[in-house]
């Protein structure tokens, strides 16, 4: 019914554990009729902000989320993006983030 209605359809989530592409594959496998451009995640919001502010982040996100940041410069970081990534929360990485 939504597809035939005169409305824009978006799927919004606050997940930071997986890329938009992985989420698309999972939702499609569950039977959702969905296109990648219809998904908006917190990672999408973070990427948009990084591009607007033209900063270079240290990405403290799960490795599965990294594809959503392709093309974003991360050399000599001057910002930090934090997502659900317990494997990256250790002394060395936290020290880098604080610096």
PDB file of C-alpha atoms in Angstrom:
ATOM      1  CA  UNK A   1       0.000   0.000   0.000  1.00  0.00           C
ATOM      2  CA  UNK A   2       2.839   2.402   0.762  1.00  0.00           C
ATOM      3  CA  UNK A   3       4.374   1.910  -2.679  1.00  0.00           C
ATOM      4  CA  UNK A   4       1.118   2.866  -4.367  1.00  0.00           C
ATOM      5  CA  UNK A   5       0.537   5.871  -2.091  1.00  0.00           C
ATOM      6  CA  UNK A   6       1.832   9.342  -3.059  1.00  0.00           C
ATOM      7  CA  UNK A   7       4.487   9.362  -0.325  1.00  0.00           C
ATOM      8  CA  UNK A   8       8.230   8.960  -0.200  1.00  0.00           C
ATOM      9  CA  UNK A   9       9.271   5.741   1.510  1.00  0.00           C
ATOM     10  CA  UNK A  10      12.375   5.641   3.704  1.00  0.00           C
ATOM     11  CA  UNK A  11      13.732   3.004   6.054  1.00  0.00           C
ATOM     12  CA  UNK A  12      15.478   4.648   9.002  1.00  0.00           C
ATOM     13  CA  UNK A  13      17.650   2.917  11.594  1.00  0.00           C
ATOM     14  CA  UNK A  14      20.186   3.856  14.224  1.00  0.00           C
ATOM     15  CA  UNK A  15      22.343   0.791  13.619  1.00  0.00           C
ATOM     16  CA  UNK A  16      26.109   1.305  13.388  1.00  0.00           C
ATOM     17  CA  UNK A  17      27.008  -2.398  13.246  1.00  0.00           C
ATOM     18  CA  UNK A  18      26.706  -2.949   9.494  1.00  0.00           C
ATOM     19  CA  UNK A  19      26.972  -1.080   6.226  1.00  0.00           C
ATOM     20  CA  UNK A  20      23.965   0.114   4.308  1.00  0.00           C
ATOM     21  CA  UNK A  21      24.709  -2.548   1.682  1.00  0.00           C
ATOM     22  CA  UNK A  22      24.661  -5.361   4.278  1.00  0.00           C
ATOM     23  CA  UNK A  23      21.439  -3.997   5.737  1.00  0.00           C
ATOM     24  CA  UNK A  24      19.898  -3.878   2.255  1.00  0.00           C
ATOM     25  CA  UNK A  25      20.825  -7.521   1.641  1.00  0.00           C
ATOM     26  CA  UNK A  26      19.383  -8.582   5.003  1.00  0.00           C
ATOM     27  CA  UNK A  27      16.097  -6.700   4.466  1.00  0.00           C
ATOM     28  CA  UNK A  28      15.771  -7.979   0.904  1.00  0.00           C
ATOM     29  CA  UNK A  29      16.280 -11.557   2.151  1.00  0.00           C
ATOM     30  CA  UNK A  30      13.417 -10.937   4.606  1.00  0.00           C
ATOM     31  CA  UNK A  31      11.167 -10.001   1.686  1.00  0.00           C
ATOM     32  CA  UNK A  32      11.279  -6.212   1.788  1.00  0.00           C
ATOM     33  CA  UNK A  33      10.937  -4.418  -1.544  1.00  0.00           C
ATOM     34  CA  UNK A  34      13.616  -1.826  -0.909  1.00  0.00           C
ATOM     35  CA  UNK A  35      16.302   0.144  -2.731  1.00  0.00           C
ATOM     36  CA  UNK A  36      19.592   1.254  -1.181  1.00  0.00           C
ATOM     37  CA  UNK A  37      18.751   4.967  -1.561  1.00  0.00           C
ATOM     38  CA  UNK A  38      15.656   4.395   0.613  1.00  0.00           C
ATOM     39  CA  UNK A  39      17.775   3.438   3.638  1.00  0.00           C
ATOM     40  CA  UNK A  40      18.972   6.144   6.014  1.00  0.00           C
ATOM     41  CA  UNK A  41      21.208   5.067   8.890  1.00  0.00           C
ATOM     42  CA  UNK A  42      23.116   6.844  11.612  1.00  0.00           C
ATOM     43  CA  UNK A  43      26.218   6.069   9.539  1.00  0.00           C
ATOM     44  CA  UNK A  44      24.611   7.920   6.619  1.00  0.00           C
ATOM     45  CA  UNK A  45      24.080  10.911   8.906  1.00  0.00           C
ATOM     46  CA  UNK A  46      27.667  10.698  10.167  1.00  0.00           C
ATOM     47  CA  UNK A  47      29.062  10.537   6.641  1.00  0.00           C
ATOM     48  CA  UNK A  48      26.951  13.520   5.566  1.00  0.00           C
ATOM     49  CA  UNK A  49      28.255  15.540   8.508  1.00  0.00           C
ATOM     50  CA  UNK A  50      31.873  14.542   7.791  1.00  0.00           C
ATOM     51  CA  UNK A  51      31.481  15.696   4.192  1.00  0.00           C
ATOM     52  CA  UNK A  52      29.779  18.957   5.173  1.00  0.00           C
ATOM     53  CA  UNK A  53      32.402  19.795   7.790  1.00  0.00           C
ATOM     54  CA  UNK A  54      35.263  18.498   5.582  1.00  0.00           C
ATOM     55  CA  UNK A  55      36.957  16.677   8.450  1.00  0.00           C
ATOM     56  CA  UNK A  56      39.116  13.550   8.516  1.00  0.00           C
ATOM     57  CA  UNK A  57      37.760  11.058  11.041  1.00  0.00           C
ATOM     58  CA  UNK A  58      39.254   8.343  13.145  1.00  0.00           C
ATOM     59  CA  UNK A  59      36.599   5.689  12.574  1.00  0.00           C
ATOM     60  CA  UNK A  60      35.773   3.753  15.740  1.00  0.00           C
ATOM     61  CA  UNK A  61      33.156   1.629  14.002  1.00  0.00           C
ATOM     62  CA  UNK A  62      32.724  -2.064  13.318  1.00  0.00           C
ATOM     63  CA  UNK A  63      34.717  -3.294  10.326  1.00  0.00           C
ATOM     64  CA  UNK A  64      31.411  -4.204   8.624  1.00  0.00           C
ATOM     65  CA  UNK A  65      30.441  -0.517   8.717  1.00  0.00           C
ATOM     66  CA  UNK A  66      33.598   0.765   7.013  1.00  0.00           C
ATOM     67  CA  UNK A  67      32.229   0.507   3.441  1.00  0.00           C
ATOM     68  CA  UNK A  68      29.842   3.372   4.260  1.00  0.00           C
ATOM     69  CA  UNK A  69      32.893   5.633   4.651  1.00  0.00           C
ATOM     70  CA  UNK A  70      34.689   4.782   1.385  1.00  0.00           C
ATOM     71  CA  UNK A  71      36.239   7.869  -0.114  1.00  0.00           C
ATOM     72  CA  UNK A  72      36.387   9.756   3.190  1.00  0.00           C
ATOM     73  CA  UNK A  73      39.957  10.758   4.043  1.00  0.00           C
ATOM     74  CA  UNK A  74      41.174   9.413   7.376  1.00  0.00           C
ATOM     75  CA  UNK A  75      44.832  10.460   7.298  1.00  0.00           C
ATOM     76  CA  UNK A  76      45.849  12.730  10.175  1.00  0.00           C
ATOM     77  CA  UNK A  77      42.358  12.630  11.767  1.00  0.00           C
ATOM     78  CA  UNK A  78      40.819  15.739  13.267  1.00  0.00           C
ATOM     79  CA  UNK A  79      37.490  14.163  14.268  1.00  0.00           C
ATOM     80  CA  UNK A  80      36.238  10.887  15.749  1.00  0.00           C
ATOM     81  CA  UNK A  81      33.232   8.812  14.706  1.00  0.00           C
ATOM     82  CA  UNK A  82      32.084   6.324  17.346  1.00  0.00           C
ATOM     83  CA  UNK A  83      29.797   3.389  16.635  1.00  0.00           C
ATOM     84  CA  UNK A  84      29.126  -0.009  18.132  1.00  0.00           C
ATOM     85  CA  UNK A  85      32.592  -1.561  17.883  1.00  0.00           C
ATOM     86  CA  UNK A  86      33.660  -3.280  21.112  1.00  0.00           C
ATOM     87  CA  UNK A  87      36.721  -4.791  19.441  1.00  0.00           C
ATOM     88  CA  UNK A  88      38.080  -1.279  18.835  1.00  0.00           C
ATOM     89  CA  UNK A  89      37.551   0.010  22.365  1.00  0.00           C
ATOM     90  CA  UNK A  90      40.919  -0.663  23.899  1.00  0.00           C
ATOM     91  CA  UNK A  91      43.570   1.545  25.450  1.00  0.00           C
ATOM     92  CA  UNK A  92      45.609   2.164  22.289  1.00  0.00           C
ATOM     93  CA  UNK A  93      42.594   3.140  20.165  1.00  0.00           C
ATOM     94  CA  UNK A  94      40.995   5.247  22.879  1.00  0.00           C
ATOM     95  CA  UNK A  95      44.292   7.041  23.382  1.00  0.00           C
ATOM     96  CA  UNK A  96      44.429   7.797  19.639  1.00  0.00           C
ATOM     97  CA  UNK A  97      40.853   9.076  19.726  1.00  0.00           C
ATOM     98  CA  UNK A  98      41.541  11.418  22.632  1.00  0.00           C
ATOM     99  CA  UNK A  99      44.616  12.823  20.903  1.00  0.00           C
TER     100      UNK A  99
END
